[in-house]
Every structure is written in structure tokens, then in C-alpha cells.
Amino acid sequence: MIAALLLAGLLTGQSTPTLTNAPALTADPLAPARAGKLRCIAPNPARLTCQTIIRYKINSDKSFDAVVSGLVGGDRTLLLRYDTFGNVEQGGVCVTMRVGDFQNGMLLSSGKRLSPNAERAMRLQILNTVQPMQGKKRCYLDRTEAGVIRAVVTIDGVVRPELAQTIAWVSPSEGYAVGR
């Protein structure tokens, strides 16, 4: 469970696969971020929540820095916030998985830091989950169909249908927060 939720908030991928019968990729997948919007993974418009929110800082060379804030495990109150960076590659928003991003991230429960023992235990669980992904590339390839944006996910160029996600680009003024 933790693995799936952690991977939901991560970015990566090496090459863009050819997908048949799928709408075309967006020419600039980070155009909404350039306009000041946030990437909301697993949006719940009724509650104004996202399982994960990603804030991008776009650089002129197609690279970006990102702050990822997302729920961990089945707990609605446990949040991991970490920094990462990546590139736009062949229409996808991509990063290389780095355990250090998670190791240096901040764990919060109901908005407060965890006790040292609880933080150590949870961080160890997270690092054990992420370690097998170290050095792998993952890309989000956004597809819009019937007004819904789905992110096709690749890991080292291989489509991983089980990691596909519904996303939305939301304005900070809309009031979305990490939650369920």
C-alpha cells in the first residue's frame, strides 16, 4: 500500500512509448505549471483535495524543480513533502528516482512533525519501498479524453498501466489541499 501511494506522487521515465488509440500528448506538458497551476493527483473536487500536489518551478532548458506533497499509506493524516527535479522528455514529465529525495523529505502527521521514533520507523519503511526504484526513470504522459486527464506512467520506458492516475491542474486560489 505504501509503495503504490509513494509511487503515485513520484515522477520518472526514459522514453515515450507509442500508444495506439490514445489521444495525442500535450506539446508542452508543463504549460499549466508555467501558468501558475499545481498538478493534483487523484483529485476530489467535492472535497477540494488531491492525494498528491506537485508544485513546479520551470527552468528555460526544459528542466524543472518540484516540491511534492503527498499522503503516505492508508493514513489520511501522514504526509511526505520532498523536493525533486527532472526534465521534459518526448512529451513526458520525467525524473530519475533518487532515494535521497525521500531521505531528505519531511514527514508530517496532522501538520506536525512526527516523534523521533515514529519518524525513524516510517522513514525506514518509505526508504525500503523506494530503494528498488533507485536510478530508474519515470515519466507522466498526460492524455485528455472526454475532459478527464489521465497520466500514463512509464518506468524506464515501459508503460505501467497499474500506475495510471487521474490528474487535474488546479490554481492555488481554488483552495485544494492534500487529503482524501
CSV table of C-alpha atoms in Angstrom, one decimal:
chain,number,residue,atom,x,y,z
A,1,MET,CA,0.0,0.0,0.0
A,2,ILE,CA,2.7,2.5,0.9
A,3,ALA,CA,4.6,1.6,-2.3
A,4,ALA,CA,1.6,2.4,-4.5
A,5,LEU,CA,0.9,5.7,-2.8
A,6,LEU,CA,4.5,6.8,-2.8
A,7,LEU,CA,4.9,5.9,-6.4
A,8,ALA,CA,1.7,7.9,-7.2
A,9,GLY,CA,3.5,11.1,-6.2
A,10,LEU,CA,6.8,10.4,-7.9
A,11,LEU,CA,7.8,11.4,-11.4
A,12,THR,CA,10.1,9.3,-13.9
A,13,GLY,CA,10.7,7.6,-17.3
A,14,GLN,CA,13.2,7.1,-20.1
A,15,SER,CA,11.4,7.1,-23.4
A,16,THR,CA,7.9,7.7,-24.5
A,17,PRO,CA,6.2,4.6,-25.8
A,18,THR,CA,4.0,4.6,-28.8
A,19,LEU,CA,0.4,4.1,-27.6
A,20,THR,CA,-2.2,3.2,-30.1
A,21,ASN,CA,-5.8,4.5,-30.0
A,22,ALA,CA,-4.8,7.2,-27.4
A,23,PRO,CA,-5.2,11.0,-27.7
A,24,ALA,CA,-2.0,12.9,-28.6
A,25,LEU,CA,0.4,14.0,-26.0
A,26,THR,CA,0.4,17.6,-24.9
A,27,ALA,CA,3.0,19.7,-26.8
A,28,ASP,CA,4.2,21.3,-23.5
A,29,PRO,CA,3.1,19.0,-20.6
A,30,LEU,CA,4.1,21.7,-18.1
A,31,ALA,CA,2.2,24.6,-19.8
A,32,PRO,CA,-0.3,24.7,-16.9
A,33,ALA,CA,2.6,24.9,-14.4
A,34,ARG,CA,4.0,27.8,-16.4
A,35,ALA,CA,0.6,29.5,-15.9
A,36,GLY,CA,0.9,29.0,-12.1
A,37,LYS,CA,-1.2,25.9,-11.7
A,38,LEU,CA,-0.4,22.9,-9.5
A,39,ARG,CA,-0.6,19.2,-10.5
A,40,CYS,CA,-3.3,17.5,-8.5
A,41,ILE,CA,-3.1,13.7,-8.5
A,42,ALA,CA,-6.3,11.8,-7.7
A,43,PRO,CA,-8.4,15.0,-7.3
A,44,ASN,CA,-11.6,15.0,-5.3
A,45,PRO,CA,-13.4,18.2,-6.5
A,46,ALA,CA,-16.2,17.8,-3.9
A,47,ARG,CA,-13.7,18.0,-1.1
A,48,LEU,CA,-11.1,20.1,-2.8
A,49,THR,CA,-8.4,17.5,-2.1
A,50,CYS,CA,-5.6,15.8,-4.0
A,51,GLN,CA,-3.8,12.6,-2.9
A,52,THR,CA,-0.6,14.4,-4.0
A,53,ILE,CA,0.1,18.0,-5.1
A,54,ILE,CA,3.2,18.9,-7.1
A,55,ARG,CA,4.4,22.5,-7.4
A,56,TYR,CA,6.8,23.1,-10.3
A,57,LYS,CA,9.5,25.7,-11.0
A,58,ILE,CA,10.2,25.5,-14.7
A,59,ASN,CA,13.7,26.3,-16.0
A,60,SER,CA,14.4,27.6,-19.5
A,61,ASP,CA,16.2,24.4,-20.6
A,62,LYS,CA,13.1,22.1,-20.2
A,63,SER,CA,14.3,21.1,-16.7
A,64,PHE,CA,12.2,21.7,-13.6
A,65,ASP,CA,12.4,21.6,-9.8
A,66,ALA,CA,9.4,20.3,-8.0
A,67,VAL,CA,8.0,20.2,-4.4
A,68,VAL,CA,5.9,17.0,-4.0
A,69,SER,CA,3.5,16.8,-1.1
A,70,GLY,CA,1.5,13.6,-0.8
A,71,LEU,CA,-0.2,11.2,1.6
A,72,VAL,CA,1.6,8.1,2.7
A,73,GLY,CA,-0.1,4.7,3.3
A,74,GLY,CA,-3.7,4.4,4.3
A,75,ASP,CA,-3.4,7.1,7.0
A,76,ARG,CA,-5.3,10.3,5.9
A,77,THR,CA,-3.0,12.4,8.1
A,78,LEU,CA,0.5,11.2,7.2
A,79,LEU,CA,2.2,13.5,4.7
A,80,LEU,CA,5.6,13.3,3.0
A,81,ARG,CA,6.9,16.5,1.4
A,82,TYR,CA,10.1,16.3,-0.6
A,83,ASP,CA,12.0,18.2,-3.3
A,84,THR,CA,13.0,16.6,-6.6
A,85,PHE,CA,14.0,17.7,-10.2
A,86,GLY,CA,13.7,16.4,-13.7
A,87,ASN,CA,13.2,17.2,-17.4
A,88,VAL,CA,10.5,17.3,-20.0
A,89,GLU,CA,11.4,14.4,-22.4
A,90,GLN,CA,9.5,13.5,-25.5
A,91,GLY,CA,6.2,15.0,-24.2
A,92,GLY,CA,6.6,13.5,-20.7
A,93,VAL,CA,7.4,15.0,-17.3
A,94,CYS,CA,10.3,12.8,-16.1
A,95,VAL,CA,12.6,12.3,-13.2
A,96,THR,CA,15.1,9.8,-12.1
A,97,MET,CA,14.2,8.2,-8.8
A,98,ARG,CA,16.6,9.2,-6.0
A,99,VAL,CA,16.3,7.7,-2.5
A,100,GLY,CA,18.0,10.9,-1.2
A,101,ASP,CA,14.9,12.9,-2.2
A,102,PHE,CA,12.8,10.8,0.2
A,103,GLN,CA,15.5,10.6,2.8
A,104,ASN,CA,15.7,14.4,3.0
A,105,GLY,CA,11.9,14.8,2.8
A,106,MET,CA,9.7,16.0,5.7
A,107,LEU,CA,7.2,13.7,7.3
A,108,LEU,CA,4.2,15.3,9.0
A,109,SER,CA,1.2,13.9,10.8
A,110,SER,CA,-1.8,16.2,11.0
A,111,GLY,CA,0.5,19.1,10.1
A,112,LYS,CA,3.1,18.4,12.8
A,113,ARG,CA,6.5,16.7,12.8
A,114,LEU,CA,6.4,13.0,13.9
A,115,SER,CA,8.1,12.0,17.2
A,116,PRO,CA,11.7,10.9,16.5
A,117,ASN,CA,10.9,7.2,17.0
A,118,ALA,CA,7.8,7.3,14.8
A,119,GLU,CA,9.7,9.3,12.1
A,120,ARG,CA,12.6,6.8,12.1
A,121,ALA,CA,10.2,3.8,11.7
A,122,MET,CA,8.1,5.5,9.0
A,123,ARG,CA,11.2,6.8,7.1
A,124,LEU,CA,12.7,3.3,7.1
A,125,GLN,CA,9.5,1.8,5.7
A,126,ILE,CA,9.5,4.5,3.0
A,127,LEU,CA,13.1,4.0,2.1
A,128,ASN,CA,12.7,0.2,1.9
A,129,THR,CA,9.8,0.8,-0.5
A,130,VAL,CA,11.6,3.3,-2.7
A,131,GLN,CA,15.1,1.6,-2.8
A,132,PRO,CA,14.2,-0.8,-5.6
A,133,MET,CA,13.3,2.2,-7.8
A,134,GLN,CA,16.7,4.0,-7.2
A,135,GLY,CA,18.1,5.2,-10.5
A,136,LYS,CA,15.0,4.3,-12.6
A,137,LYS,CA,13.4,6.9,-14.8
A,138,ARG,CA,9.7,7.5,-14.7
A,139,CYS,CA,7.5,9.8,-16.9
A,140,TYR,CA,4.0,11.1,-16.6
A,141,LEU,CA,2.4,11.3,-20.1
A,142,ASP,CA,-0.8,13.2,-19.8
A,143,ARG,CA,-3.7,12.2,-22.1
A,144,THR,CA,-7.1,14.1,-22.1
A,145,GLU,CA,-10.1,12.1,-23.1
A,146,ALA,CA,-13.7,13.2,-22.5
A,147,GLY,CA,-12.5,16.1,-20.5
A,148,VAL,CA,-10.6,13.9,-18.0
A,149,ILE,CA,-6.8,14.0,-17.8
A,150,ARG,CA,-5.2,10.6,-17.2
A,151,ALA,CA,-1.4,10.3,-16.7
A,152,VAL,CA,0.1,7.2,-18.4
A,153,VAL,CA,3.1,6.2,-16.4
A,154,THR,CA,6.3,4.7,-17.8
A,155,ILE,CA,9.2,3.3,-15.8
A,156,ASP,CA,12.4,3.1,-17.8
A,157,GLY,CA,10.3,3.4,-21.0
A,158,VAL,CA,7.8,0.6,-20.1
A,159,VAL,CA,4.2,1.5,-19.7
A,160,ARG,CA,2.9,0.6,-16.2
A,161,PRO,CA,-0.9,0.6,-16.5
A,162,GLU,CA,-1.4,-0.1,-12.8
A,163,LEU,CA,0.2,3.3,-12.0
A,164,ALA,CA,-2.1,5.3,-14.3
A,165,GLN,CA,-3.6,8.3,-12.5
A,166,THR,CA,-6.4,10.8,-12.9
A,167,ILE,CA,-5.0,14.3,-12.5
A,168,ALA,CA,-6.1,17.9,-12.7
A,169,TRP,CA,-4.3,21.2,-12.9
A,170,VAL,CA,-5.6,23.5,-10.2
A,171,SER,CA,-5.0,27.1,-9.3
A,172,PRO,CA,-3.6,27.8,-5.8
A,173,SER,CA,-6.6,30.2,-5.4
A,174,GLU,CA,-9.0,27.2,-5.7
A,175,GLY,CA,-8.1,26.0,-2.2
A,176,TYR,CA,-7.1,22.4,-3.0
A,177,ALA,CA,-5.0,20.7,-0.3
A,178,VAL,CA,-3.5,17.2,0.2
A,179,GLY,CA,-6.1,14.9,1.6
A,180,ARG,CA,-8.8,12.3,0.6
